[in-house]
Coordinates of C-alpha atoms and ligand atoms in Angstrom, one line a residue:
M1 CA -10.7 19.0 19.2
F2 CA -7.7 17.4 17.6
V3 CA -8.3 14.8 14.9
P4 CA -5.1 13.3 13.6
L5 CA -4.7 11.9 10.1
S6 CA -4.1 8.4 11.3
K7 CA -3.4 6.4 14.4
P8 CA -2.7 2.7 15.2
D9 CA -5.2 0.6 17.1
L10 CA -3.4 -1.5 19.7
T11 CA -5.0 -3.5 22.5
D12 CA -3.9 -5.6 25.5
L13 CA -3.4 -8.5 23.1
E14 CA -0.6 -6.7 21.2
K15 CA 1.0 -5.7 24.5
R16 CA 0.9 -9.2 25.8
Y17 CA 2.5 -10.8 22.7
V18 CA 5.3 -8.2 22.6
L19 CA 6.0 -8.7 26.3
D20 CA 6.1 -12.5 25.8
V21 CA 9.0 -11.9 23.4
L22 CA 10.8 -9.5 25.7
E23 CA 10.6 -12.1 28.4
S24 CA 12.1 -14.8 26.2
D25 CA 15.6 -14.8 24.9
R26 CA 14.7 -14.9 21.2
L27 CA 14.5 -11.5 19.6
S28 CA 14.9 -12.4 15.9
M29 CA 14.0 -15.3 13.6
G30 CA 12.0 -17.1 16.3
S31 CA 8.5 -18.6 16.7
K32 CA 6.6 -15.3 16.5
L33 CA 7.9 -14.8 13.0
K34 CA 6.8 -18.3 12.0
Q35 CA 3.4 -17.8 13.5
F36 CA 2.9 -14.4 11.9
E37 CA 3.8 -15.8 8.5
E38 CA 1.6 -18.9 8.9
L39 CA -1.4 -16.9 9.9
F40 CA -0.7 -14.5 7.0
C41 CA -0.8 -17.5 4.6
V42 CA -4.1 -18.7 6.0
T43 CA -5.7 -15.2 6.0
L44 CA -4.6 -14.3 2.5
H45 CA -5.1 -17.8 1.1
S46 CA -1.5 -17.7 0.0
K47 CA 1.0 -20.6 -0.2
Y48 CA 4.0 -18.8 1.2
A49 CA 4.6 -15.6 3.2
V50 CA 8.0 -14.0 4.1
A51 CA 8.0 -11.2 6.6
M52 CA 10.5 -8.4 6.2
H53 CA 11.6 -5.2 7.8
S54 CA 9.4 -3.0 5.6
G55 CA 7.0 -3.0 2.6
T56 CA 9.8 -1.3 0.6
G57 CA 12.2 -4.2 1.4
A58 CA 9.5 -6.8 0.5
L59 CA 8.9 -5.0 -2.8
H60 CA 12.6 -4.8 -3.5
V61 CA 12.9 -8.6 -3.0
G62 CA 9.9 -9.1 -5.3
V63 CA 11.6 -7.1 -8.0
K64 CA 14.8 -9.1 -7.5
A65 CA 12.9 -12.3 -7.9
L66 CA 12.0 -11.4 -11.4
A67 CA 15.7 -11.3 -12.4
L68 CA 15.4 -8.1 -14.3
Q69 CA 18.4 -6.5 -16.1
Q70 CA 19.6 -3.0 -16.3
G71 CA 17.5 -1.2 -19.0
D72 CA 14.5 -3.5 -18.7
E73 CA 11.1 -1.7 -18.5
V74 CA 8.3 -2.4 -16.0
I75 CA 4.8 -0.9 -16.4
T76 CA 3.5 0.8 -13.3
S77 CA 1.3 3.6 -11.9
P78 CA 2.5 7.2 -11.3
F79 CA -0.2 7.7 -8.7
S80 CA 1.3 5.8 -5.7
F81 CA 3.6 6.1 -2.8
I82 CA 7.1 6.6 -4.3
A83 CA 8.5 3.3 -3.0
S84 CA 6.5 1.3 -5.5
S85 CA 8.5 2.6 -8.4
N86 CA 11.7 3.3 -6.5
C87 CA 12.1 -0.5 -6.1
L88 CA 12.5 -0.7 -9.8
V89 CA 15.0 2.1 -9.9
F90 CA 17.1 0.3 -7.2
E91 CA 17.7 -2.4 -9.8
K92 CA 18.3 0.0 -12.7
V93 CA 15.0 -1.0 -14.2
R94 CA 13.0 1.8 -15.9
P95 CA 9.5 2.5 -14.5
V96 CA 7.2 3.1 -17.4
F97 CA 4.2 4.9 -16.1
V98 CA 0.7 4.4 -17.4
D99 CA -2.1 6.9 -16.6
I100 CA -4.8 6.1 -14.1
E101 CA -8.6 5.8 -14.0
P102 CA -10.3 8.8 -12.4
R103 CA -12.9 6.7 -10.7
T104 CA -10.6 4.4 -8.7
L105 CA -7.2 6.2 -9.1
N106 CA -5.7 2.9 -10.1
I107 CA -3.7 2.2 -13.3
D108 CA -6.0 2.3 -16.3
P109 CA -5.9 -1.2 -17.9
A110 CA -7.1 0.3 -21.2
K111 CA -3.9 2.3 -21.5
I112 CA -1.4 -0.5 -20.6
E113 CA -1.2 -2.1 -24.0
K114 CA 0.1 1.0 -25.7
A115 CA 3.0 1.2 -23.2
I116 CA 4.3 -2.3 -23.9
T117 CA 7.6 -2.3 -25.8
S118 CA 10.2 -5.0 -26.7
K119 CA 11.9 -4.1 -23.4
T120 CA 8.8 -4.6 -21.2
R121 CA 9.5 -7.4 -18.7
A122 CA 6.7 -7.1 -16.1
V123 CA 3.7 -5.2 -14.8
L124 CA 3.7 -3.8 -11.2
I125 CA 0.3 -2.7 -10.1
V126 CA -0.6 -0.8 -7.0
H127 CA -4.0 -1.3 -5.3
V128 CA -4.1 2.3 -4.3
F129 CA -5.8 3.3 -1.1
G130 CA -7.0 -0.3 -0.7
Q131 CA -9.2 -0.2 -3.9
P132 CA -8.4 -3.3 -5.9
C133 CA -7.3 -2.9 -9.5
A134 CA -9.5 -4.2 -12.3
M135 CA -7.9 -7.6 -12.3
D136 CA -9.7 -9.2 -15.2
E137 CA -8.2 -6.9 -17.8
I138 CA -4.8 -6.8 -16.1
E139 CA -4.5 -10.6 -15.9
F140 CA -5.7 -10.8 -19.5
L141 CA -3.0 -8.5 -20.7
C142 CA -0.3 -10.1 -18.6
S143 CA -1.1 -13.5 -20.1
K144 CA -1.5 -12.2 -23.6
Y145 CA 2.1 -10.7 -23.5
G146 CA 3.6 -13.3 -21.2
L147 CA 4.5 -10.6 -18.6
P148 CA 4.8 -11.5 -14.9
L149 CA 2.7 -9.5 -12.5
L150 CA 3.9 -8.0 -9.3
E151 CA 1.4 -6.5 -6.8
D152 CA 2.0 -3.7 -4.4
A153 CA -0.8 -4.5 -2.0
C154 CA 0.8 -2.4 0.7
E155 CA -2.4 -0.4 1.2
A156 CA -4.8 -3.3 0.4
I157 CA -4.6 -6.0 3.0
G158 CA -7.9 -8.0 2.8
A159 CA -9.2 -6.2 -0.4
E160 CA -10.7 -8.6 -2.9
W161 CA -11.5 -8.9 -6.5
K162 CA -14.2 -11.5 -7.2
G163 CA -13.5 -13.1 -3.8
K164 CA -9.7 -13.4 -4.4
K165 CA -7.4 -11.5 -2.2
A166 CA -5.4 -8.5 -3.5
G167 CA -1.7 -9.5 -3.4
T168 CA -2.3 -13.1 -4.5
F169 CA -2.9 -12.6 -8.2
G170 CA 0.7 -12.0 -9.2
R171 CA 4.0 -13.9 -9.1
A172 CA 4.5 -12.0 -5.8
G173 CA 2.5 -9.5 -3.8
V174 CA 3.7 -7.3 -1.0
F175 CA 2.2 -5.7 2.1
S176 CA 3.3 -3.0 4.5
F177 CA 2.8 -2.6 8.3
Y178 CA 3.9 1.0 8.7
P179 CA 1.9 2.7 11.5
N180 CA -0.7 4.3 9.2
K181 CA -1.6 1.1 7.5
Q182 CA -4.6 -1.1 8.4
I183 CA -2.4 -3.2 10.6
T184 CA 1.0 -2.3 11.9
T185 CA 4.2 -3.7 13.3
G186 CA 5.8 -0.3 13.7
E187 CA 7.9 -1.0 10.6
G188 CA 7.4 -4.1 8.6
G189 CA 6.4 -5.8 5.4
M190 CA 5.4 -9.1 3.9
L191 CA 5.9 -10.8 0.6
V192 CA 3.5 -13.5 -0.5
T193 CA 3.9 -15.9 -3.4
G194 CA 2.7 -19.2 -4.6
D195 CA 6.0 -20.0 -6.2
P196 CA 8.4 -22.1 -4.2
E197 CA 11.5 -20.7 -6.0
I198 CA 10.5 -17.1 -5.2
Y199 CA 9.8 -18.2 -1.6
H200 CA 13.2 -19.7 -1.2
L201 CA 15.0 -16.7 -2.8
A202 CA 13.0 -14.3 -0.6
C203 CA 13.9 -16.2 2.6
S204 CA 17.6 -16.1 1.5
L205 CA 17.7 -12.5 0.4
R206 CA 16.1 -11.2 3.6
N207 CA 18.7 -13.1 5.6
Q208 CA 22.1 -12.1 4.1
G209 CA 21.9 -14.7 1.3
R210 CA 22.0 -17.6 3.6
E211 CA 20.3 -20.9 2.5
P212 CA 18.2 -23.2 4.7
G213 CA 20.6 -25.4 6.7
S214 CA 23.7 -23.5 5.7
E215 CA 26.3 -22.4 8.2
F216 CA 25.8 -19.1 9.9
L217 CA 28.6 -17.5 7.8
E218 CA 27.9 -19.2 4.6
H219 CA 26.3 -17.0 1.9
H220 CA 24.9 -18.2 -1.4
Y221 CA 23.7 -14.8 -2.7
I222 CA 24.5 -11.2 -2.2
G223 CA 21.7 -10.7 0.3
Y224 CA 20.3 -8.1 2.6
N225 CA 19.4 -7.7 6.2
Y226 CA 15.7 -7.3 5.6
R227 CA 14.7 -9.4 8.7
M228 CA 11.7 -8.5 10.9
T229 CA 12.3 -8.7 14.7
E230 CA 10.3 -11.0 17.0
M231 CA 8.8 -7.9 18.7
Q232 CA 7.5 -6.7 15.4
A233 CA 6.2 -10.2 14.5
A234 CA 4.5 -10.5 17.8
L235 CA 2.8 -7.1 17.2
G236 CA 1.8 -8.2 13.7
L237 CA 0.4 -11.6 14.9
A238 CA -1.9 -9.9 17.3
Q239 CA -3.0 -7.3 14.8
L240 CA -3.6 -10.0 12.2
Q241 CA -5.7 -12.0 14.6
R242 CA -7.8 -8.8 14.9
L243 CA -7.8 -8.1 11.1
E244 CA -11.5 -8.9 10.6
E245 CA -12.6 -6.6 13.4
I246 CA -10.2 -3.9 12.2
L247 CA -11.4 -4.0 8.6
R248 CA -15.1 -4.1 9.7
K249 CA -14.6 -1.0 11.8
R250 CA -12.8 0.8 9.0
A251 CA -15.5 -0.1 6.5
L252 CA -18.1 1.3 8.9
A253 CA -16.2 4.5 9.4
A254 CA -15.9 4.9 5.6
E255 CA -19.6 4.4 5.3
R256 CA -20.2 7.1 8.0
Y257 CA -18.1 9.5 6.1
R258 CA -20.0 8.9 3.0
D259 CA -23.3 9.4 4.8
L260 CA -22.1 12.6 6.4
I261 CA -20.9 14.0 3.1
A262 CA -24.3 13.3 1.6
G263 CA -26.1 14.6 4.7
Y264 CA -24.2 17.8 4.8
Q265 CA -24.2 18.1 1.0
V266 CA -20.5 18.6 0.8
P267 CA -19.5 19.2 -2.8
V268 CA -16.8 16.5 -3.0
S269 CA -16.8 13.1 -4.6
T270 CA -15.4 9.9 -3.1
L271 CA -13.8 6.9 -4.8
S272 CA -16.1 4.4 -6.4
R273 CA -15.0 0.9 -6.5
A274 CA -14.2 -0.9 -9.7
G275 CA -16.6 -3.6 -10.8
E276 CA -16.4 -6.6 -8.6
G277 CA -13.8 -5.3 -6.2
K278 CA -14.2 -5.2 -2.4
P279 CA -12.0 -2.5 -0.9
S280 CA -9.9 -2.6 2.3
W281 CA -10.0 0.9 3.8
F282 CA -6.5 2.4 4.1
V283 CA -7.3 6.1 4.0
F284 CA -10.4 8.1 3.2
I285 CA -9.9 10.3 0.2
V286 CA -12.2 13.1 -1.0
V287 CA -11.9 14.6 -4.5
L288 CA -12.4 18.4 -4.1
P289 CA -14.3 20.4 -6.7
E290 CA -12.2 21.5 -9.6
R291 CA -10.1 24.7 -9.0
S292 CA -10.5 24.4 -5.2
R293 CA -7.9 26.1 -3.2
R294 CA -6.7 22.9 -1.6
A295 CA -3.9 24.5 0.5
A296 CA -6.3 27.0 2.0
I297 CA -8.8 24.2 2.8
E298 CA -6.0 22.2 4.4
G299 CA -5.0 25.3 6.4
Y300 CA -8.6 26.0 7.5
L301 CA -8.9 22.4 8.8
R302 CA -5.5 22.6 10.5
D303 CA -6.7 25.7 12.4
K304 CA -9.7 23.5 13.6
G305 CA -7.3 20.8 14.8
I306 CA -8.0 18.5 11.8
Q307 CA -5.1 17.0 10.0
S308 CA -5.5 16.4 6.2
R309 CA -3.0 15.7 3.4
P310 CA -2.9 15.9 -0.4
Y311 CA -2.4 12.2 -1.3
F312 CA -0.4 11.5 -3.6
P313 CA 1.7 13.9 -5.5
P314 CA 2.4 12.2 -8.9
I315 CA 5.6 10.2 -8.8
H316 CA 6.8 11.3 -12.2
L317 CA 6.8 14.9 -11.1
Q318 CA 9.1 14.3 -8.1
K319 CA 12.5 16.0 -8.5
C320 CA 14.4 12.7 -8.6
Y321 CA 12.1 11.3 -11.4
R322 CA 12.2 14.4 -13.5
E323 CA 16.0 14.3 -13.3
L324 CA 16.4 10.6 -14.0
F325 CA 13.8 10.1 -16.6
S326 CA 12.9 13.5 -17.9
Y327 CA 9.3 13.3 -17.0
R328 CA 7.3 16.5 -17.3
E329 CA 4.0 18.1 -16.5
G330 CA 1.3 16.9 -18.9
D331 CA 2.8 13.4 -19.3
F332 CA 0.0 11.7 -17.3
P333 CA -2.9 14.2 -17.4
V334 CA -5.5 12.2 -15.5
C335 CA -3.1 11.5 -12.7
E336 CA -2.0 15.1 -12.5
K337 CA -5.6 16.4 -12.6
M338 CA -6.8 14.0 -9.8
A339 CA -3.7 14.5 -7.7
A340 CA -4.4 18.2 -7.6
R341 CA -7.8 17.6 -6.1
T342 CA -7.4 14.7 -3.7
L343 CA -7.3 15.2 0.1
A344 CA -7.0 12.5 2.7
L345 CA -9.2 13.1 5.8
P346 CA -8.5 11.7 9.3
F347 CA -9.1 8.0 9.2
Y348 CA -8.3 5.3 11.6
T349 CA -9.9 2.2 13.1
R350 CA -11.2 3.9 16.3
I351 CA -12.3 7.2 14.8
T352 CA -15.6 8.2 16.4
P353 CA -18.8 9.3 14.8
G354 CA -18.4 12.6 16.7
E355 CA -14.9 13.2 15.3
Q356 CA -16.1 12.4 11.8
E357 CA -19.0 14.8 12.1
Y358 CA -16.6 17.5 13.2
V359 CA -14.4 16.8 10.2
I360 CA -17.2 16.9 7.7
A361 CA -18.9 20.0 9.1
H362 CA -15.6 21.9 8.9
L363 CA -14.7 20.5 5.5
K364 CA -18.0 21.9 4.2
R365 CA -17.2 25.3 5.7
A366 CA -13.7 25.2 4.4
I367 CA -14.8 24.5 0.8
E368 CA -17.6 27.0 0.8
G369 CA -15.6 29.7 2.7
V370 CA -12.2 29.7 1.2
Ligands
PLP1 C1 3.4 2.1 2.6 C2 3.6 1.8 1.1 C3 4.8 1.2 0.7 C4 6.1 1.1 1.5 O1 5.9 0.4 2.7 P1 7.0 0.7 3.9 O2 6.6 -0.4 4.9 O3 6.7 2.1 4.4 O4 8.3 0.5 3.4 C5 4.9 0.9 -0.6 N1 3.9 1.1 -1.5 C6 2.8 1.7 -1.1 C7 1.7 1.8 -2.1 C8 2.6 2.0 0.2 O5 1.5 2.6 0.6

């Protein structure tokens, strides 16, 4: 049996929408983009949504919208996909990492206050693996210090905190539609905001700095080409129409994993959600027992046709961050300790109970035998 780490879930609906585009003459900035953005607003209860070519691009535009200066500091998490803090570095802003909570692997709100300095200009949170951050404390701190909040919700479409959607708490929130995400456009991203100025700036920056109604070769800002194609938007529209079904199936699959882990008495822990958060399942992570030989476990699973991956290595220990900011081992001990023990198991919308049982049975053998 081969069980991949992830795979997209595409149906005839996606194929039909993409073919519609290919049969039209409009391949960029057309009606599919508009429909995708409109449905995104409705789904997320957001005022505005701007689709872009990637989550990274959307996050870059979100950082630009805060008008930060070289040398400014932004508080963020070291336990994330590297793009979340790279977007700060793009703008010569310093990512100031704050250690994480071991239970959810999200930024620890109790440690934020100590990291605030006279140069702090914003807080960029990441709802890691689709588990929403503890928004009460984070919103309280942001308003106490007058700091704008940016949300990297790339892994958290549909996640909620007290009924409010992840990505809609901050000045702007961003999503990704890379193929391993809950819904995909191949490559793609979305910025949501309730602020009309950020909305207009994002529309302009994505489209070479053009303004609405301006001439094709008239540019108000130094912009980018961060546009999403109509083919991608068509794919995204169909996926978004199926979001409820997709998230329901993923939640069931996560539940089955938990039941199997309990049933087989596998000595791993899973993430527990914070307070009143409702997760959106991006990946399924297990925390291995302390001092496990993770590489050997991964190798054992690979021999059985099961893909797994250590998720995430701490950002501050990546070569480029050590060199740029002199971060070292020991700087964020909880992050480092957890990052050494996390393993992502195969997880996708159409994973079958048989595949999951196969994974867990072998995970147990791998942990006990190696
Ligand atoms: C996927 C992801 C991104 C980047 O999205 P792309 O669409 O791949 O550019 C950023 N942040 C996090 C947390 C992600 O998981």
